[in-house]
Structures are given as structure tokens and as C-alpha cells.
Amino acid sequence: SAVTPLQEQLGAEGTAFISIQAFPALLDLPQDLEVSEVSCGSRHTAIVTRGGELYTWGWGKYGQLGHGDDTSSDQPRHVEYLAAKGLQAEEVVCGPWTTYVCVLEPG
């Protein structure tokens, strides 16, 4: 059978869904991002940069990507909430349908 690349497709009901693959995929990040932490959940992934930014992608049905919605994405998206609150991500742990983030408040 053919392997479908990670991309948004139309599902049976005409709604978009993300194709989830159980193997590593090459990911392009902006060159200026230095990744310090990575965590993988059952269907989503998160990274923390050396600058304290959080990026997430994958299946977001339960809001585990942290973007204030339940949108799924196969491309990393910056979690704006932390920056808006002046918080820096220090560590991230992805669970089955959750994401836990340890943050630092500005001192």
C-alpha cells in the first residue's frame, strides 16, 4: 500500500483531518530556532527553543496543541499564549491527549 505524506486532507464527512504517521518525518524549522527540548505524545509533538518559545503540531482535537482551539496541524505553530503572558517555556512533556509545560515568569 502507498504511504500518504503528512498533509491535511478531506475526510469522509468533508472535514479536514491530519494524516498521522507512526514513523519519523523530516521537518523544516526556521534556521534561527535552536531546539532545546522535544516531546512526543501519541498524536502530537512539541518543542521548546533555547529562547523559551513553544511550538506544537499534530492532532489537536482536545486542545492539546495550546492554540486556543482544536485545530490539527502538520506544521509547527508557535504557541502565542505564552509570549502574550510574558512567559518562557522551560520544559515540555506530551501525554496521550495532553501537553504539560513548565514555564518561567520574567524576573
Short mmCIF file of N, CA, C and O in Angstrom, two decimals:
data_model
loop_
_atom_site.label_atom_id
_atom_site.label_comp_id
_atom_site.label_asym_id
_atom_site.label_seq_id
_atom_site.Cartn_x
_atom_site.Cartn_y
_atom_site.Cartn_z
N SER A 1 0.84 -1.18 0.00
CA SER A 1 0.00 0.00 0.00
C SER A 1 0.87 1.24 0.00
O SER A 1 1.98 1.23 0.50
N ALA A 2 0.36 2.32 -0.53
CA ALA A 2 1.11 3.56 -0.65
C ALA A 2 1.12 4.30 0.69
O ALA A 2 0.18 4.23 1.46
N VAL A 3 2.20 5.03 0.94
CA VAL A 3 2.32 5.85 2.14
C VAL A 3 1.84 7.25 1.80
O VAL A 3 2.27 7.85 0.82
N THR A 4 0.92 7.76 2.60
CA THR A 4 0.40 9.10 2.39
C THR A 4 1.24 10.10 3.16
O THR A 4 1.48 9.91 4.35
N PRO A 5 1.75 11.15 2.54
CA PRO A 5 2.56 12.14 3.27
C PRO A 5 1.72 12.88 4.29
O PRO A 5 0.49 12.92 4.20
N LEU A 6 2.41 13.45 5.29
CA LEU A 6 1.71 14.24 6.29
C LEU A 6 1.15 15.48 5.62
O LEU A 6 1.87 16.34 5.17
N GLN A 7 -0.15 15.56 5.55
CA GLN A 7 -0.79 16.72 4.96
C GLN A 7 -2.26 16.71 5.35
O GLN A 7 -2.82 15.70 5.72
N GLU A 8 -2.87 17.88 5.25
CA GLU A 8 -4.28 17.97 5.55
C GLU A 8 -5.06 17.48 4.35
O GLU A 8 -4.77 17.82 3.21
N GLN A 9 -6.05 16.62 4.58
CA GLN A 9 -6.87 16.06 3.52
C GLN A 9 -8.34 16.18 3.91
O GLN A 9 -8.65 16.44 5.06
N LEU A 10 -9.23 15.94 2.97
CA LEU A 10 -10.64 15.94 3.29
C LEU A 10 -11.06 14.55 3.73
O LEU A 10 -10.74 13.57 3.09
N GLY A 11 -11.77 14.50 4.86
CA GLY A 11 -12.26 13.23 5.38
C GLY A 11 -13.58 12.85 4.75
O GLY A 11 -14.10 13.55 3.87
N ALA A 12 -14.15 11.77 5.21
CA ALA A 12 -15.39 11.23 4.64
C ALA A 12 -16.54 12.23 4.75
O ALA A 12 -17.37 12.31 3.87
N GLU A 13 -16.59 12.99 5.83
CA GLU A 13 -17.69 13.95 6.01
C GLU A 13 -17.37 15.30 5.39
O GLU A 13 -18.07 16.28 5.62
N GLY A 14 -16.26 15.41 4.64
CA GLY A 14 -15.89 16.68 4.03
C GLY A 14 -15.13 17.59 4.98
O GLY A 14 -14.87 18.73 4.66
N THR A 15 -14.77 17.08 6.15
CA THR A 15 -13.99 17.88 7.11
C THR A 15 -12.52 17.56 6.95
O THR A 15 -12.14 16.46 6.56
N ALA A 16 -11.67 18.52 7.27
CA ALA A 16 -10.23 18.32 7.14
C ALA A 16 -9.72 17.46 8.29
O ALA A 16 -10.22 17.53 9.40
N PHE A 17 -8.73 16.64 8.01
CA PHE A 17 -8.06 15.88 9.06
C PHE A 17 -6.58 15.80 8.73
O PHE A 17 -6.18 16.01 7.60
N ILE A 18 -5.77 15.51 9.74
CA ILE A 18 -4.33 15.40 9.57
C ILE A 18 -3.98 13.92 9.48
O ILE A 18 -4.42 13.12 10.30
N SER A 19 -3.19 13.58 8.51
CA SER A 19 -2.74 12.20 8.35
C SER A 19 -1.65 11.94 9.38
O SER A 19 -0.60 12.56 9.34
N ILE A 20 -1.90 11.04 10.32
CA ILE A 20 -0.95 10.73 11.38
C ILE A 20 -0.15 9.50 10.98
O ILE A 20 -0.72 8.46 10.64
N GLN A 21 1.16 9.60 11.02
CA GLN A 21 2.03 8.50 10.66
C GLN A 21 2.81 8.04 11.89
O GLN A 21 3.19 8.85 12.72
N ALA A 22 3.07 6.75 11.98
CA ALA A 22 3.78 6.19 13.13
C ALA A 22 5.27 6.02 12.85
O ALA A 22 5.89 5.09 13.33
N PHE A 23 5.84 6.91 12.07
CA PHE A 23 7.27 6.86 11.82
C PHE A 23 7.79 8.29 11.71
O PHE A 23 7.03 9.22 11.46
N PRO A 24 9.09 8.49 11.92
CA PRO A 24 9.65 9.85 11.87
C PRO A 24 9.47 10.51 10.51
O PRO A 24 9.46 9.84 9.48
N ALA A 25 9.32 11.81 10.53
CA ALA A 25 9.21 12.59 9.30
C ALA A 25 10.15 13.78 9.41
O ALA A 25 10.29 14.38 10.47
N LEU A 26 10.82 14.11 8.32
CA LEU A 26 11.70 15.26 8.27
C LEU A 26 10.87 16.53 8.39
O LEU A 26 9.83 16.66 7.76
N LEU A 27 11.33 17.46 9.21
CA LEU A 27 10.58 18.68 9.47
C LEU A 27 11.48 19.88 9.27
O LEU A 27 12.60 19.91 9.80
N ASP A 28 11.03 20.85 8.51
CA ASP A 28 11.79 22.08 8.31
C ASP A 28 11.37 23.11 9.33
O ASP A 28 10.19 23.47 9.43
N LEU A 29 12.34 23.59 10.11
CA LEU A 29 12.12 24.67 11.06
C LEU A 29 12.93 25.87 10.60
O LEU A 29 13.95 25.71 9.93
N PRO A 30 12.50 27.08 10.97
CA PRO A 30 13.32 28.25 10.62
C PRO A 30 14.74 28.09 11.17
O PRO A 30 14.94 27.55 12.26
N GLN A 31 15.73 28.54 10.41
CA GLN A 31 17.14 28.34 10.77
C GLN A 31 17.50 28.96 12.11
O GLN A 31 18.38 28.46 12.79
N ASP A 32 16.86 30.04 12.50
CA ASP A 32 17.24 30.73 13.73
C ASP A 32 16.69 30.05 14.99
O ASP A 32 17.02 30.45 16.10
N LEU A 33 15.89 29.01 14.85
CA LEU A 33 15.36 28.28 16.01
C LEU A 33 16.35 27.22 16.46
O LEU A 33 16.75 26.37 15.69
N GLU A 34 16.76 27.32 17.72
CA GLU A 34 17.61 26.29 18.32
C GLU A 34 16.75 25.50 19.29
O GLU A 34 16.30 26.03 20.30
N VAL A 35 16.51 24.24 18.99
CA VAL A 35 15.63 23.39 19.79
C VAL A 35 16.39 22.87 21.01
O VAL A 35 17.49 22.34 20.89
N SER A 36 15.78 23.03 22.19
CA SER A 36 16.41 22.52 23.41
C SER A 36 15.66 21.34 24.00
O SER A 36 16.24 20.57 24.76
N GLU A 37 14.38 21.18 23.70
CA GLU A 37 13.55 20.09 24.22
C GLU A 37 12.60 19.61 23.14
O GLU A 37 12.08 20.41 22.37
N VAL A 38 12.33 18.32 23.13
CA VAL A 38 11.34 17.73 22.24
C VAL A 38 10.54 16.72 23.05
O VAL A 38 11.09 15.99 23.87
N SER A 39 9.23 16.68 22.82
CA SER A 39 8.39 15.65 23.44
C SER A 39 7.33 15.23 22.44
O SER A 39 6.79 16.05 21.70
N CYS A 40 7.05 13.93 22.43
CA CYS A 40 6.07 13.37 21.51
C CYS A 40 4.94 12.73 22.30
O CYS A 40 5.19 11.91 23.19
N GLY A 41 3.71 13.10 21.98
CA GLY A 41 2.54 12.44 22.53
C GLY A 41 2.14 11.32 21.60
O GLY A 41 2.88 10.95 20.69
N SER A 42 0.94 10.79 21.81
CA SER A 42 0.50 9.71 20.93
C SER A 42 0.20 10.21 19.52
O SER A 42 0.35 9.46 18.56
N ARG A 43 -0.21 11.46 19.39
CA ARG A 43 -0.55 12.01 18.07
C ARG A 43 -0.13 13.46 17.89
O ARG A 43 -0.62 14.13 16.99
N HIS A 44 0.72 13.97 18.77
CA HIS A 44 1.20 15.33 18.61
C HIS A 44 2.63 15.45 19.15
O HIS A 44 3.11 14.57 19.86
N THR A 45 3.28 16.55 18.77
CA THR A 45 4.67 16.78 19.14
C THR A 45 4.82 18.24 19.57
O THR A 45 4.11 19.11 19.09
N ALA A 46 5.77 18.48 20.49
CA ALA A 46 6.05 19.84 20.95
C ALA A 46 7.56 20.02 21.07
O ALA A 46 8.28 19.07 21.40
N ILE A 47 8.02 21.24 20.81
CA ILE A 47 9.42 21.59 21.03
C ILE A 47 9.49 22.88 21.82
O ILE A 47 8.61 23.73 21.75
N VAL A 48 10.57 23.00 22.59
CA VAL A 48 10.91 24.24 23.28
C VAL A 48 12.22 24.71 22.67
O VAL A 48 13.15 23.91 22.47
N THR A 49 12.30 26.00 22.37
CA THR A 49 13.53 26.56 21.81
C THR A 49 14.41 27.09 22.94
O THR A 49 13.95 27.29 24.07
N ARG A 50 15.68 27.32 22.63
CA ARG A 50 16.60 27.89 23.63
C ARG A 50 16.12 29.26 24.10
O ARG A 50 16.44 29.69 25.20
N GLY A 51 15.33 29.93 23.28
CA GLY A 51 14.78 31.24 23.66
C GLY A 51 13.50 31.16 24.46
O GLY A 51 12.90 32.18 24.79
N GLY A 52 13.04 29.94 24.79
CA GLY A 52 11.86 29.77 25.62
C GLY A 52 10.54 29.80 24.87
O GLY A 52 9.49 29.96 25.48
N GLU A 53 10.58 29.61 23.56
CA GLU A 53 9.34 29.56 22.78
C GLU A 53 8.86 28.12 22.69
O GLU A 53 9.66 27.18 22.69
N LEU A 54 7.53 27.95 22.58
CA LEU A 54 6.92 26.64 22.45
C LEU A 54 6.26 26.54 21.08
O LEU A 54 5.52 27.44 20.68
N TYR A 55 6.54 25.44 20.38
CA TYR A 55 5.92 25.13 19.10
C TYR A 55 5.28 23.76 19.22
O TYR A 55 5.87 22.85 19.81
N THR A 56 4.07 23.62 18.65
CA THR A 56 3.37 22.33 18.68
C THR A 56 2.78 22.02 17.32
O THR A 56 2.51 22.93 16.53
N TRP A 57 2.55 20.72 17.07
CA TRP A 57 1.87 20.30 15.84
C TRP A 57 1.37 18.88 16.02
O TRP A 57 1.75 18.18 16.95
N GLY A 58 0.47 18.49 15.14
CA GLY A 58 -0.12 17.16 15.18
C GLY A 58 -1.63 17.25 15.36
O GLY A 58 -2.27 18.20 14.92
N TRP A 59 -2.17 16.24 16.03
CA TRP A 59 -3.60 16.16 16.26
C TRP A 59 -3.98 17.07 17.43
O TRP A 59 -3.40 16.98 18.51
N GLY A 60 -4.95 17.95 17.24
CA GLY A 60 -5.30 18.93 18.27
C GLY A 60 -6.73 18.86 18.75
O GLY A 60 -7.23 19.83 19.32
N LYS A 61 -7.42 17.73 18.56
CA LYS A 61 -8.85 17.64 18.85
C LYS A 61 -9.22 18.07 20.26
O LYS A 61 -10.28 18.62 20.49
N TYR A 62 -8.37 17.82 21.24
CA TYR A 62 -8.69 18.16 22.63
C TYR A 62 -7.97 19.41 23.12
O TYR A 62 -7.87 19.63 24.32
N GLY A 63 -7.47 20.23 22.20
CA GLY A 63 -6.81 21.47 22.59
C GLY A 63 -5.38 21.29 23.07
O GLY A 63 -4.78 22.23 23.58
N GLN A 64 -4.83 20.09 22.92
CA GLN A 64 -3.50 19.80 23.46
C GLN A 64 -2.37 20.53 22.75
O GLN A 64 -1.25 20.54 23.24
N LEU A 65 -2.66 21.20 21.64
CA LEU A 65 -1.61 21.96 20.97
C LEU A 65 -1.43 23.35 21.57
O LEU A 65 -0.43 24.02 21.32
N GLY A 66 -2.40 23.80 22.37
CA GLY A 66 -2.25 25.05 23.10
C GLY A 66 -2.53 26.31 22.31
O GLY A 66 -2.11 27.39 22.71
N HIS A 67 -3.28 26.20 21.22
CA HIS A 67 -3.55 27.38 20.39
C HIS A 67 -4.94 27.97 20.63
O HIS A 67 -5.38 28.83 19.88
N GLY A 68 -5.63 27.47 21.65
CA GLY A 68 -6.94 28.00 21.98
C GLY A 68 -8.05 27.45 21.11
O GLY A 68 -9.15 28.01 21.09
N ASP A 69 -7.76 26.39 20.36
CA ASP A 69 -8.78 25.78 19.51
C ASP A 69 -8.49 24.28 19.42
O ASP A 69 -7.60 23.79 20.12
N ASP A 70 -9.23 23.58 18.60
CA ASP A 70 -9.00 22.14 18.45
C ASP A 70 -8.52 21.79 17.04
O ASP A 70 -8.73 20.70 16.54
N THR A 71 -7.84 22.76 16.41
CA THR A 71 -7.34 22.58 15.06
C THR A 71 -6.09 21.70 15.06
O THR A 71 -5.22 21.87 15.89
N SER A 72 -6.02 20.78 14.12
CA SER A 72 -4.84 19.96 13.93
C SER A 72 -3.94 20.62 12.89
O SER A 72 -4.41 21.35 12.02
N SER A 73 -2.64 20.35 12.96
CA SER A 73 -1.71 20.94 12.03
C SER A 73 -0.52 20.01 11.82
O SER A 73 -0.03 19.43 12.78
N ASP A 74 -0.06 19.88 10.59
CA ASP A 74 1.13 19.08 10.35
C ASP A 74 2.38 19.95 10.25
O ASP A 74 3.46 19.47 9.97
N GLN A 75 2.22 21.23 10.51
CA GLN A 75 3.34 22.17 10.54
C GLN A 75 3.45 22.77 11.94
O GLN A 75 2.43 23.09 12.56
N PRO A 76 4.67 22.96 12.45
CA PRO A 76 4.83 23.57 13.78
C PRO A 76 4.20 24.96 13.84
O PRO A 76 4.36 25.76 12.91
N ARG A 77 3.48 25.21 14.92
CA ARG A 77 2.87 26.53 15.15
C ARG A 77 3.35 27.05 16.49
O ARG A 77 3.36 26.32 17.48
N HIS A 78 3.73 28.31 16.52
CA HIS A 78 4.17 28.96 17.74
C HIS A 78 2.98 29.12 18.69
O HIS A 78 1.91 29.57 18.27
N VAL A 79 3.14 28.76 19.95
CA VAL A 79 2.08 28.93 20.94
C VAL A 79 2.16 30.37 21.45
O VAL A 79 3.00 30.71 22.28
N GLU A 80 1.28 31.20 20.91
CA GLU A 80 1.30 32.65 21.18
C GLU A 80 0.91 33.00 22.62
O GLU A 80 1.32 34.02 23.14
N TYR A 81 0.12 32.16 23.26
CA TYR A 81 -0.38 32.45 24.60
C TYR A 81 0.77 32.73 25.58
O TYR A 81 0.71 33.68 26.36
N LEU A 82 1.81 31.92 25.55
CA LEU A 82 2.92 32.11 26.48
C LEU A 82 3.60 33.45 26.27
O LEU A 82 3.88 34.17 27.24
N ALA A 83 3.89 33.79 25.03
CA ALA A 83 4.53 35.07 24.72
C ALA A 83 3.65 36.24 25.14
O ALA A 83 4.14 37.23 25.70
N ALA A 84 2.35 36.13 24.92
CA ALA A 84 1.42 37.20 25.29
C ALA A 84 1.39 37.44 26.80
O ALA A 84 1.16 38.56 27.25
N LYS A 85 1.64 36.39 27.57
CA LYS A 85 1.66 36.49 29.03
C LYS A 85 3.06 36.77 29.57
O LYS A 85 3.26 36.84 30.79
N GLY A 86 4.05 36.90 28.69
CA GLY A 86 5.42 37.15 29.11
C GLY A 86 6.09 35.94 29.74
O GLY A 86 7.01 36.10 30.55
N LEU A 87 5.65 34.74 29.38
CA LEU A 87 6.19 33.51 29.96
C LEU A 87 7.15 32.84 28.98
O LEU A 87 6.96 32.91 27.77
N GLN A 88 8.15 32.17 29.53
CA GLN A 88 9.09 31.41 28.72
C GLN A 88 8.96 29.94 29.05
O GLN A 88 8.97 29.56 30.21
N ALA A 89 8.84 29.12 28.03
CA ALA A 89 8.77 27.68 28.23
C ALA A 89 10.16 27.18 28.61
O ALA A 89 11.16 27.60 28.03
N GLU A 90 10.20 26.29 29.59
CA GLU A 90 11.48 25.70 30.01
C GLU A 90 11.52 24.20 29.69
O GLU A 90 12.53 23.69 29.25
N GLU A 91 10.40 23.51 29.92
CA GLU A 91 10.31 22.08 29.65
C GLU A 91 8.92 21.78 29.10
O GLU A 91 7.97 22.48 29.40
N VAL A 92 8.82 20.69 28.33
CA VAL A 92 7.53 20.25 27.82
C VAL A 92 7.46 18.73 27.86
O VAL A 92 8.45 18.05 27.62
N VAL A 93 6.28 18.23 28.23
CA VAL A 93 6.03 16.79 28.24
C VAL A 93 4.66 16.57 27.61
O VAL A 93 3.66 17.11 28.08
N CYS A 94 4.63 15.78 26.54
CA CYS A 94 3.37 15.46 25.88
C CYS A 94 2.85 14.13 26.41
O CYS A 94 3.59 13.16 26.48
N GLY A 95 1.58 14.11 26.77
CA GLY A 95 0.91 12.88 27.17
C GLY A 95 0.07 12.39 26.01
O GLY A 95 0.17 12.89 24.89
N PRO A 96 -0.79 11.40 26.27
CA PRO A 96 -1.62 10.87 25.19
C PRO A 96 -2.47 11.95 24.51
O PRO A 96 -2.46 12.06 23.30
N TRP A 97 -3.19 12.75 25.29
CA TRP A 97 -4.03 13.81 24.73
C TRP A 97 -3.80 15.12 25.46
O TRP A 97 -4.68 15.98 25.53
N THR A 98 -2.63 15.29 26.05
CA THR A 98 -2.33 16.48 26.85
C THR A 98 -0.91 16.96 26.56
O THR A 98 -0.09 16.24 26.02
N THR A 99 -0.65 18.20 26.97
CA THR A 99 0.70 18.77 26.90
C THR A 99 0.92 19.55 28.18
O THR A 99 0.13 20.42 28.54
N TYR A 100 2.00 19.20 28.88
CA TYR A 100 2.38 19.90 30.12
C TYR A 100 3.60 20.74 29.83
O TYR A 100 4.58 20.26 29.27
N VAL A 101 3.55 22.02 30.26
CA VAL A 101 4.65 22.95 30.01
C VAL A 101 5.08 23.59 31.31
O VAL A 101 4.24 24.14 32.05
N CYS A 102 6.37 23.51 31.61
CA CYS A 102 6.95 24.22 32.75
C CYS A 102 7.40 25.57 32.22
O CYS A 102 8.17 25.64 31.24
N VAL A 103 6.92 26.66 32.81
CA VAL A 103 7.24 28.00 32.32
C VAL A 103 7.96 28.81 33.38
O VAL A 103 7.83 28.54 34.58
N LEU A 104 8.70 29.81 32.94
CA LEU A 104 9.38 30.76 33.80
C LEU A 104 8.73 32.12 33.65
O LEU A 104 8.49 32.58 32.52
N GLU A 105 8.45 32.77 34.78
CA GLU A 105 7.94 34.14 34.74
C GLU A 105 9.14 35.07 34.67
O GLU A 105 10.20 34.76 35.22
N PRO A 106 8.98 36.20 34.01
CA PRO A 106 10.10 37.15 33.95
C PRO A 106 10.47 37.62 35.35
O PRO A 106 9.60 37.83 36.19
N GLY A 107 11.73 37.73 35.59
CA GLY A 107 12.19 38.07 36.94
C GLY A 107 12.66 39.45 36.99
O GLY A 107 12.87 40.27 37.63
#
